[in-house]
Coordinates of N, CA, C and O in Angstrom, one line a residue:
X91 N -91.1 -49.3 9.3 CA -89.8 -50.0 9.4 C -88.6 -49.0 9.1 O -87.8 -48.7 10.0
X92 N -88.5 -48.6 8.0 CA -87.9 -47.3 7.4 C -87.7 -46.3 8.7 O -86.6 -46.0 8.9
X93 N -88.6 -45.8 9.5 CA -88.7 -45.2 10.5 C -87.8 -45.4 11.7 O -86.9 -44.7 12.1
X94 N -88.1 -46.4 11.9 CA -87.6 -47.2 13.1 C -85.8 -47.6 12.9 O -85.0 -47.6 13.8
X95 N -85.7 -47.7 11.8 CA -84.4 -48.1 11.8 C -83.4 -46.6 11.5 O -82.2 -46.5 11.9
X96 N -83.9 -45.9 10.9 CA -83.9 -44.5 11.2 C -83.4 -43.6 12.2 O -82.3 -43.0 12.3
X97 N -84.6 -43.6 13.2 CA -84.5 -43.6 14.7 C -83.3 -44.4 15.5 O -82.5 -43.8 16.2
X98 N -83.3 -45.4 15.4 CA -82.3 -46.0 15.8 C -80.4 -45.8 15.5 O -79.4 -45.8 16.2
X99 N -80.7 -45.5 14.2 CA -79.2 -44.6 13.6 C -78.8 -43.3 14.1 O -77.6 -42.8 14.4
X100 N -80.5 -42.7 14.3 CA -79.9 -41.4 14.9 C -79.9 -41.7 16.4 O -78.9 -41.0 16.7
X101 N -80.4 -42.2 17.6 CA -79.9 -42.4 18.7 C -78.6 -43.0 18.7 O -77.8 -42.7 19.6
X102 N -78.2 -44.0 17.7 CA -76.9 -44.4 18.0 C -75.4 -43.1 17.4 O -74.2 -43.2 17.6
X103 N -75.8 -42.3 16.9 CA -75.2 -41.6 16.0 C -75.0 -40.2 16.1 O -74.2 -39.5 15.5
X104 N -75.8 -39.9 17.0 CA -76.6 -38.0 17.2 C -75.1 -37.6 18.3 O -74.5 -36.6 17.9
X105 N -74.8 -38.1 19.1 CA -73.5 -37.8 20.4 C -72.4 -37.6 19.5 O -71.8 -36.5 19.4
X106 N -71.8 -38.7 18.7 CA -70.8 -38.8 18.0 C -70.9 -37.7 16.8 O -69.9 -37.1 16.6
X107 N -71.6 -37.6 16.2 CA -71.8 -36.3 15.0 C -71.6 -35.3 15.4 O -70.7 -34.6 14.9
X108 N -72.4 -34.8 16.6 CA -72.2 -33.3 17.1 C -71.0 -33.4 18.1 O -70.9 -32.4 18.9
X109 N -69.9 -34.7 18.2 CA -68.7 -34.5 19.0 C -67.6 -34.0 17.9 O -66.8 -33.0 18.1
X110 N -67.7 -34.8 16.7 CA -67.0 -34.8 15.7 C -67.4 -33.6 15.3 O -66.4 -33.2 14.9
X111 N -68.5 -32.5 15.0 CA -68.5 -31.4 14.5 C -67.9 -30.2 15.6 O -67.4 -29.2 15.1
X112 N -67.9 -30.3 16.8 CA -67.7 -29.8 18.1 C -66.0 -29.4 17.7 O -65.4 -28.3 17.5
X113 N -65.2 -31.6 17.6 CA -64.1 -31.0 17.1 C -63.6 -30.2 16.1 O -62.7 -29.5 16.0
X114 N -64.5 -30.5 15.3 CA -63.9 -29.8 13.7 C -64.0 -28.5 13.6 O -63.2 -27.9 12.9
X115 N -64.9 -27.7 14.2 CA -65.6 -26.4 14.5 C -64.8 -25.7 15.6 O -64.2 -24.6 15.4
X116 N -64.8 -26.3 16.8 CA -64.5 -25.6 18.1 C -65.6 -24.5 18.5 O -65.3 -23.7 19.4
X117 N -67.2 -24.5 17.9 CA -68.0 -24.3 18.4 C -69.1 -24.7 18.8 O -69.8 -24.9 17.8
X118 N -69.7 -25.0 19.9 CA -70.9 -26.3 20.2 C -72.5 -25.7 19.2 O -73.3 -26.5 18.8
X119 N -72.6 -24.0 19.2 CA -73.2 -24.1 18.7 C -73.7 -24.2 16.9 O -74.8 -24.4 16.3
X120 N -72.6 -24.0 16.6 CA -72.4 -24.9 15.0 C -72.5 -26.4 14.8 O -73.1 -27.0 14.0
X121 N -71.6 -27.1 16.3 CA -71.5 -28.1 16.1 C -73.0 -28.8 16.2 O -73.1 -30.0 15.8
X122 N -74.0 -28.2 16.6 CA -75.2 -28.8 17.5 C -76.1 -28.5 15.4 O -77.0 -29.2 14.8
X123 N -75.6 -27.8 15.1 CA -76.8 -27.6 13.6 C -76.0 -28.3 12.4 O -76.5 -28.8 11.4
X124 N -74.5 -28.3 12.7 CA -73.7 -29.3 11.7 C -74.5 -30.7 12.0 O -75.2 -31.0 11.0
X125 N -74.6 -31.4 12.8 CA -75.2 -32.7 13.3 C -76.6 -33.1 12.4 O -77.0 -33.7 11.4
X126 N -77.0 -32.2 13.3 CA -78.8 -31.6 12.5 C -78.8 -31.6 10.9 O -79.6 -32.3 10.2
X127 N -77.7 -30.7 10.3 CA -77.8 -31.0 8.8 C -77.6 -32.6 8.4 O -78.4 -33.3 7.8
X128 N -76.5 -32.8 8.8 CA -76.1 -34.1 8.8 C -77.3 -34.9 8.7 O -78.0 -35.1 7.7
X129 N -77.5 -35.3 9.6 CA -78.7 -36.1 10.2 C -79.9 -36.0 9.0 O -80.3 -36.9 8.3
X130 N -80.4 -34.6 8.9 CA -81.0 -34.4 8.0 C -80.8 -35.2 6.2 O -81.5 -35.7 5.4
X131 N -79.3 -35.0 6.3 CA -78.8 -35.4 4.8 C -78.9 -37.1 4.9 O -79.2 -37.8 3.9
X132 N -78.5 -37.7 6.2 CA -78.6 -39.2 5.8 C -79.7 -39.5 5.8 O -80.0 -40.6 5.3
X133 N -80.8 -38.5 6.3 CA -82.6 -39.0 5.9 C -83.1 -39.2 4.7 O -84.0 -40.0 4.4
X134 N -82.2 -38.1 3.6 CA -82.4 -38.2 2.8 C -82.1 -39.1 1.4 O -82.6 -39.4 0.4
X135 N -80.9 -39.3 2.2 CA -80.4 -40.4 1.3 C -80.1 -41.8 2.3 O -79.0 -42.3 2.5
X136 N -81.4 -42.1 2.9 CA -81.5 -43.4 3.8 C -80.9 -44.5 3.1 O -79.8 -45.0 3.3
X137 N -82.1 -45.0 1.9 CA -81.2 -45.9 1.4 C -79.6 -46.6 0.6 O -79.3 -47.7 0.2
X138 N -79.1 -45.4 0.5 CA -77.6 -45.3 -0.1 C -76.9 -45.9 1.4 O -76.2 -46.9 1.4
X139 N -77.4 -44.9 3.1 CA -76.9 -45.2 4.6 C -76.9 -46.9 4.3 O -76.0 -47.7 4.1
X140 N -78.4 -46.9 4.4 CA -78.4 -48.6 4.6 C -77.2 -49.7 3.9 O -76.6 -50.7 4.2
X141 N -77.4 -48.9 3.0 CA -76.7 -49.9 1.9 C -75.2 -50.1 2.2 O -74.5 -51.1 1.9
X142 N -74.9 -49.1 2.8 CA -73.2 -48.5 2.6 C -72.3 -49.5 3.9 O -72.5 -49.6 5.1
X143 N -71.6 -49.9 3.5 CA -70.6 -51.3 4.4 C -70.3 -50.6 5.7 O -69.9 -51.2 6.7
X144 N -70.4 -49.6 5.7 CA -70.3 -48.9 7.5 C -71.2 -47.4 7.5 O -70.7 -46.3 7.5
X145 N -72.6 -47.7 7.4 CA -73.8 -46.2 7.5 C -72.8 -45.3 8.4 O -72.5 -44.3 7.9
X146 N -72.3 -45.7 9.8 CA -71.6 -44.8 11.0 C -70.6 -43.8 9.9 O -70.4 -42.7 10.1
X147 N -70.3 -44.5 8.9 CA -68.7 -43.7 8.5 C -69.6 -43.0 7.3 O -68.9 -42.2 6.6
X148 N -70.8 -43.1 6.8 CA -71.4 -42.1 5.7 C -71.7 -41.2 6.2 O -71.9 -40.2 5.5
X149 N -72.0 -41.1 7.6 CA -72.9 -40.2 7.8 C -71.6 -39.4 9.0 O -71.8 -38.4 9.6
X150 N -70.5 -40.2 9.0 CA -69.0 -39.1 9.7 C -68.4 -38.1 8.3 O -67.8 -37.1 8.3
X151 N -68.8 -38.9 7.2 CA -68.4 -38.4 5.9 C -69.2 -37.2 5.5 O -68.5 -36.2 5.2
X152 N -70.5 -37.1 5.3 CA -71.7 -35.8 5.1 C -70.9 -35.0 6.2 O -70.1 -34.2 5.7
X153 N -71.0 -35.1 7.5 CA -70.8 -34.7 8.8 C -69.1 -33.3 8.3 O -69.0 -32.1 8.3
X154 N -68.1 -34.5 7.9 CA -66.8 -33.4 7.5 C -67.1 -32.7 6.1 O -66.3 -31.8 5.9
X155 N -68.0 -33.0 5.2 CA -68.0 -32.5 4.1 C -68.7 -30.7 4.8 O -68.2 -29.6 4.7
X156 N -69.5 -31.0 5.3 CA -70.5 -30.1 6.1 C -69.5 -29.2 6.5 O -69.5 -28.1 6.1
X157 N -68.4 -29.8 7.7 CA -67.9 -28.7 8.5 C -66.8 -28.6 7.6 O -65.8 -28.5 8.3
X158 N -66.4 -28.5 6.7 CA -65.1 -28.2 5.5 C -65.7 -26.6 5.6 O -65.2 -25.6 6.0
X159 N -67.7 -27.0 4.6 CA -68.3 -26.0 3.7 C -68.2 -24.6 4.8 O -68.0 -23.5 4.5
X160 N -68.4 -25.2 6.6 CA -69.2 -24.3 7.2 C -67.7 -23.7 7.3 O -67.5 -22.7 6.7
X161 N -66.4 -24.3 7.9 CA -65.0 -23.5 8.2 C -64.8 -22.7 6.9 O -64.6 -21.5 7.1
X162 N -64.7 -23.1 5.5 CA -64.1 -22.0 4.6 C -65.4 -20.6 4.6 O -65.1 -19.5 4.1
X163 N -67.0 -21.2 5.2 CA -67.9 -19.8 5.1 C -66.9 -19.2 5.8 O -66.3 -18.2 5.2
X164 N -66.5 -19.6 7.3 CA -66.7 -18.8 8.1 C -65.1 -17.9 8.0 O -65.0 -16.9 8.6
X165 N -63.7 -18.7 7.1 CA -62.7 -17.9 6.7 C -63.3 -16.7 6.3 O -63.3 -15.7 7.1
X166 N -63.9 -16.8 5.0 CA -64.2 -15.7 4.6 C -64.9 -14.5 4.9 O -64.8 -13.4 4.5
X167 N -66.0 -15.2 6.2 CA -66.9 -14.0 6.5 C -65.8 -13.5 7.3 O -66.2 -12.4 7.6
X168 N -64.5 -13.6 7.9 CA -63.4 -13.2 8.4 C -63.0 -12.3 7.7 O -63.3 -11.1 7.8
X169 N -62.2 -12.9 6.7 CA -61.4 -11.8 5.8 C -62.5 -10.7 5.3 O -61.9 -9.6 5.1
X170 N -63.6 -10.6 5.1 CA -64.5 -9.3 4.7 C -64.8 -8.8 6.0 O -65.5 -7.8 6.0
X171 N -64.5 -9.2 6.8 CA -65.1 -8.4 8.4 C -63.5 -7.4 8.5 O -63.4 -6.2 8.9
X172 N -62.6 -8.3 8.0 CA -61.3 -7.2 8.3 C -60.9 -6.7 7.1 O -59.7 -6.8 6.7
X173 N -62.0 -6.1 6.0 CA -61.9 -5.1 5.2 C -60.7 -6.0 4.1 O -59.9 -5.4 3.4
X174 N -60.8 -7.6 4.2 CA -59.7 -8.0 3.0 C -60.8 -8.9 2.1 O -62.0 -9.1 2.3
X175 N -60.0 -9.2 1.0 CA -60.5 -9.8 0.3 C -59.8 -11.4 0.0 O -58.6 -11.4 0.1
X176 N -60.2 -12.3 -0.3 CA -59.5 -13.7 -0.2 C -58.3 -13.6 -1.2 O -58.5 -13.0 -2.3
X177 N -57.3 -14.0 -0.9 CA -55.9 -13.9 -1.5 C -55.1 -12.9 -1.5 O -54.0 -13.2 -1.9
X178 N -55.4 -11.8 -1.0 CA -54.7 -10.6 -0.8 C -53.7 -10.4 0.5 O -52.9 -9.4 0.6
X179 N -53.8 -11.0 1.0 CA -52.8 -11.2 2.2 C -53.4 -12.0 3.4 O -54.6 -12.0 3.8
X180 N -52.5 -12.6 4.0 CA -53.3 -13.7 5.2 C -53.8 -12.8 6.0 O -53.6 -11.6 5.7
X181 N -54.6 -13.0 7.4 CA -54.6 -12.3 8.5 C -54.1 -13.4 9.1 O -54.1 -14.6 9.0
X182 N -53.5 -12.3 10.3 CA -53.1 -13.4 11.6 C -53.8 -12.9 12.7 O -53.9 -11.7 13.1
X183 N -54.4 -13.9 13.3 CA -55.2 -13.7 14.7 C -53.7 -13.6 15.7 O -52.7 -14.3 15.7
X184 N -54.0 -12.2 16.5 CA -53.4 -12.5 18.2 C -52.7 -13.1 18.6 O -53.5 -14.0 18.9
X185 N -51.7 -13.5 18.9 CA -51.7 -14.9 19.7 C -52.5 -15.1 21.2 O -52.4 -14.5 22.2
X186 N -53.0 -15.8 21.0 CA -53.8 -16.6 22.2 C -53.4 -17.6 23.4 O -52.4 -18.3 23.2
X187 N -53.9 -17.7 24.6 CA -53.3 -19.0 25.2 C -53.6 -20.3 24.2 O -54.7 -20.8 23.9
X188 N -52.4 -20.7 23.9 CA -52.9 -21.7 23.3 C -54.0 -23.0 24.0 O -53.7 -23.2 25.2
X189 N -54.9 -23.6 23.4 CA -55.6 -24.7 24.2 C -55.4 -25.9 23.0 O -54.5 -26.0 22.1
X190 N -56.6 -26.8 23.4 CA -56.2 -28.2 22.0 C -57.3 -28.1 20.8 O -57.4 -28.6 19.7
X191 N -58.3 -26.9 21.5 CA -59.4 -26.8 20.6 C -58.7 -25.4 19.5 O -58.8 -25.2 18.3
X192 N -58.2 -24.8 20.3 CA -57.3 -23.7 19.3 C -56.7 -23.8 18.4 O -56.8 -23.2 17.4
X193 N -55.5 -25.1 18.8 CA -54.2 -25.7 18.1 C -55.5 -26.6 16.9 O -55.3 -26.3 15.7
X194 N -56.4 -27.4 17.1 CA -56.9 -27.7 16.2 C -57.6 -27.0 15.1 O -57.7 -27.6 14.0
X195 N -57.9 -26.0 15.3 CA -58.6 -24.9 14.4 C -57.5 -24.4 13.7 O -57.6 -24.0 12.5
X196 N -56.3 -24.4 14.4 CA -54.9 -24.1 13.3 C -54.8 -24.9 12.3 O -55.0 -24.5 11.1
X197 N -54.7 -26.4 12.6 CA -54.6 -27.3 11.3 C -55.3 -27.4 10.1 O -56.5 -27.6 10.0
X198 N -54.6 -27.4 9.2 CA -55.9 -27.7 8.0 C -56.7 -28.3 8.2 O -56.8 -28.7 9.4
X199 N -57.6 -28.7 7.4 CA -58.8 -29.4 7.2 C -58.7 -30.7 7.1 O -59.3 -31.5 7.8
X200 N -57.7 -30.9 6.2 CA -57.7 -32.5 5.7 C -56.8 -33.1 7.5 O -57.3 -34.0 8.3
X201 N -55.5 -32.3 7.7 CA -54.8 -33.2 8.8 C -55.6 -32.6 10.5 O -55.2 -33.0 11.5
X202 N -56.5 -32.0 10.3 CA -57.9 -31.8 11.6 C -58.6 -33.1 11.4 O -58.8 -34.0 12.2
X203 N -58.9 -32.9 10.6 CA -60.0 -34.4 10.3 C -59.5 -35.9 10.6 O -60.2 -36.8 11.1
X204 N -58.0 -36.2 10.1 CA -57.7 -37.3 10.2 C -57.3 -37.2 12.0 O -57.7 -38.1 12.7
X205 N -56.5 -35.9 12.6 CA -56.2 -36.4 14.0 C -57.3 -36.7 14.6 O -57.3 -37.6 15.4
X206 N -58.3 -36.0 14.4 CA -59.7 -36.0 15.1 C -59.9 -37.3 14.7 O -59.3 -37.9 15.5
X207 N -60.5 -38.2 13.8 CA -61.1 -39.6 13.5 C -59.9 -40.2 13.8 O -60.0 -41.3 13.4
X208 N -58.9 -40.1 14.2 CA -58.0 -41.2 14.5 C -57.9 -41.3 16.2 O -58.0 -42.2 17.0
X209 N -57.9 -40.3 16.2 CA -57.2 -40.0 18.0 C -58.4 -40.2 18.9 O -58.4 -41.1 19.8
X210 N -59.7 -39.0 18.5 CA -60.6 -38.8 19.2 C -61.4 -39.7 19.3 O -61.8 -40.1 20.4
X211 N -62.0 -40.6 17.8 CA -63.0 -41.4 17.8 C -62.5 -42.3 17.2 O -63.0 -42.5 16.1
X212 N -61.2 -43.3 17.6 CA -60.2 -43.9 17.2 C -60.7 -45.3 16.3 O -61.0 -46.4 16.5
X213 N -60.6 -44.4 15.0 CA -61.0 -45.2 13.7 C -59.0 -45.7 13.2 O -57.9 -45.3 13.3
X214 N -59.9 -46.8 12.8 CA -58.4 -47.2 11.9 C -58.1 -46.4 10.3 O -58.9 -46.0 9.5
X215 N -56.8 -46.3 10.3 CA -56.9 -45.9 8.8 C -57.5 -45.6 7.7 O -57.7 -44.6 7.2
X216 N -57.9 -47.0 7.5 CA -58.6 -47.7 6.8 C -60.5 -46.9 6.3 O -61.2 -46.5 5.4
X217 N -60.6 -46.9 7.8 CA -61.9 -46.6 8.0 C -62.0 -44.8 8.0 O -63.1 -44.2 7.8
X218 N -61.1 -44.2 8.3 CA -60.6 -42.6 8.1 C -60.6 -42.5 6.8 O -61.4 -41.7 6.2
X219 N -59.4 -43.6 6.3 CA -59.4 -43.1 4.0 C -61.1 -43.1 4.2 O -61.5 -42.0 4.5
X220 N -62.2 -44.2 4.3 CA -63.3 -44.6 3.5 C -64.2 -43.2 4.4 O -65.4 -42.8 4.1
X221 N -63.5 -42.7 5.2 CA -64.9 -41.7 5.7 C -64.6 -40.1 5.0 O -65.3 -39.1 4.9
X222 N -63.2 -40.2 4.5 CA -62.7 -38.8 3.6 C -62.9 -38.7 2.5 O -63.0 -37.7 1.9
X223 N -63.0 -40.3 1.7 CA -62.8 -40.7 0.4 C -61.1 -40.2 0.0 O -60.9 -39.5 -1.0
X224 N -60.3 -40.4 0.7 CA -59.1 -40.6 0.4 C -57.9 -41.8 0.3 O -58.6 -42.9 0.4
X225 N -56.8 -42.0 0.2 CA -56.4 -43.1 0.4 C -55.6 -43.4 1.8 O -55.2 -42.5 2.5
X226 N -55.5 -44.5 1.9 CA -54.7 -44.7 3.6 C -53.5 -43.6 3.4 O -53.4 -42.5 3.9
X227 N -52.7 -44.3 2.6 CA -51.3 -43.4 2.5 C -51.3 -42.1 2.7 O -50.3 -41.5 3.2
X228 N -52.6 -41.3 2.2 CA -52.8 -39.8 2.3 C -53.5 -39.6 3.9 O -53.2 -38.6 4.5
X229 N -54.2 -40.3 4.3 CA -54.6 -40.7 6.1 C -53.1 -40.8 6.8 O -52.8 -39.9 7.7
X230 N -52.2 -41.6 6.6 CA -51.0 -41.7 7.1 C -50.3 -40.4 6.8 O -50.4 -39.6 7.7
X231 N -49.8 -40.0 6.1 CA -49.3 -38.6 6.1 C -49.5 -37.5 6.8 O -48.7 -36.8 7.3
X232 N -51.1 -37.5 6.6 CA -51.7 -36.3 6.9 C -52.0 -36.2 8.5 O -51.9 -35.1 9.2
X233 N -52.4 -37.6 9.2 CA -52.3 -37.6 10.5 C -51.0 -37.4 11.2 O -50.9 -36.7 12.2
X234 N -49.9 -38.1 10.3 CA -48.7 -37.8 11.1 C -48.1 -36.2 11.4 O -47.4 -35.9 12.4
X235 N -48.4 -35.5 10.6 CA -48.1 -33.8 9.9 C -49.1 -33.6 10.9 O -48.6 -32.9 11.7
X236 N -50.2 -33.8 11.2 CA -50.8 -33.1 12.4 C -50.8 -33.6 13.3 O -50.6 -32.7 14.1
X237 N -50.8 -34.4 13.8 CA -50.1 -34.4 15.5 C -48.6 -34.0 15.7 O -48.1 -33.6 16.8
X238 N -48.2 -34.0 14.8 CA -46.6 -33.3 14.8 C -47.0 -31.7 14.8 O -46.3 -31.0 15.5
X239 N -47.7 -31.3 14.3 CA -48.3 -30.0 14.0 C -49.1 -29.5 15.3 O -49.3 -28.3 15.5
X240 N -49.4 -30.1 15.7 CA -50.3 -29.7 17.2 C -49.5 -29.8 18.1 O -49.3 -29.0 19.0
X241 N -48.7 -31.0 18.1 CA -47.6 -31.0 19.0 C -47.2 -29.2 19.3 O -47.6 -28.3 20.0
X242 N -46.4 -29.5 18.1 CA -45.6 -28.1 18.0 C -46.3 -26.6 18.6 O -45.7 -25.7 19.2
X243 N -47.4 -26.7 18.2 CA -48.7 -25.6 18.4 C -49.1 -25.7 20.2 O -49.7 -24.8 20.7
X244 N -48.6 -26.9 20.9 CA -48.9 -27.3 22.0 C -47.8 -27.1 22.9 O -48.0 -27.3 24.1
X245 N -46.3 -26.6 22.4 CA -45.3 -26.4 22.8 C -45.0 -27.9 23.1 O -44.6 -27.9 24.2
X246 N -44.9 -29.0 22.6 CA -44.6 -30.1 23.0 C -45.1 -30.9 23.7 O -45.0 -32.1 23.5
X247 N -45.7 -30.3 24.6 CA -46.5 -31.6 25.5 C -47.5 -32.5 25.3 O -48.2 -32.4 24.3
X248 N -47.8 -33.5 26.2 CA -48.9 -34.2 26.0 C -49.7 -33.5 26.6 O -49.6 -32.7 27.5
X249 N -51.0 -34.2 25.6 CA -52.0 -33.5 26.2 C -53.6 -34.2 25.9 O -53.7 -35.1 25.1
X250 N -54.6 -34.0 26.5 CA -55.5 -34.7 26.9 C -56.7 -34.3 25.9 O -57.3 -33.2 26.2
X251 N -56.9 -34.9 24.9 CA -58.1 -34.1 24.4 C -59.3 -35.0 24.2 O -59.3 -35.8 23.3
X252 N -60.6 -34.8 25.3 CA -61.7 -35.7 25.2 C -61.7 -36.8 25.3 O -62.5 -37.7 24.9
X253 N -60.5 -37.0 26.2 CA -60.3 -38.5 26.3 C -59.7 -38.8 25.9 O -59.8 -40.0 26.2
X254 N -58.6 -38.5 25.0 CA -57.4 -39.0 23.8 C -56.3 -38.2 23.9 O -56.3 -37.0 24.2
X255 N -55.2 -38.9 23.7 CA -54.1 -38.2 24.4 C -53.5 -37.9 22.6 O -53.8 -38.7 21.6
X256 N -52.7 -36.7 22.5 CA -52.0 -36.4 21.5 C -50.5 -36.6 22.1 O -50.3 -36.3 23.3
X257 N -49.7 -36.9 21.5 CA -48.2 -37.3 21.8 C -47.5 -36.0 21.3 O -48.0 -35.1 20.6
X258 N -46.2 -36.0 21.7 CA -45.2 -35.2 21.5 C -45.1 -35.3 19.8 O -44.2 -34.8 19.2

């Protein structure tokens, strides 16, 4: 029984994990073992999923806790690859063509996560605060500052991401 219902979470749940880590990453193959851990973590704490008033949003919540841990690794394996050490001065990458997966790798963490669960996988508020453990008001802020932030990063335009349009 345990099994099956299991199974069932992760067929309904496995596409959306590894979309949501895809966005948060900007790499598929991080995104594809972010999922995996994930998946792995709500196995382990099945019964807390079951329990929890929306399992989908506990296991989007492991899912961002995950890619927070894996983006600040991977700052850092940066700054030691260019001979710095963390706090000693920023690096700046290149400028690049900008794309929407780029402009989102610009944004922090907290306002990446809210555009992404608002826009991409269009959760309410509500259901964004309970998958951050934050409050709406800090979901409202933080989404607004980043799509205004991508905007800007996007030179203004609209633009199409995965199905979801970002505004001016």
């Amino acid at each position: 029984m345990r099994d099956d219902a299991f199974r069932a979470y992760f067929e309904r749940q496995h596409t959306s994990l590894s979309r949501l880590a895809f966005l948060m990453t900007g790499e598929s193959s991080a995104a594809d073992d972010l999922a995996a851990d994930a998946l792995t973590e709500v196995w382990r704490h099945w019964d807390r999923v079951q329990a929890a008033d929306d399992p989908a949003a506990y296991g989007h919540g492991i899912l961002m806790n995950l890619a927070r841990q894996w983006v600040r690794r991977r700052g850092r394996e940066r700054l030691l690859t260019f001979g710095m050490s963390p706090g000693t001065q920023e690096s700046r990458d290149v400028p690049a063509v900008l794309d929407v997966r780029g402009a989102l790798r610009k944004l922090p963490h907290r306002r990446r996560a809210c555009v992404v669960l608002r826009y991409a996988f269009d959760l309410s508020e509500r259901e964004v605060a309970a998958t951050l453990g934050i409050s709406v008001g800090a979901v409202k802020s933080a989404t607004s500052r980043g799509a205004k932030q991508l905007a800007g990063l996007l030179g203004g335009a609209v633009t199409r991401i995965d199905g979801w349009e970002a505004a001016r």
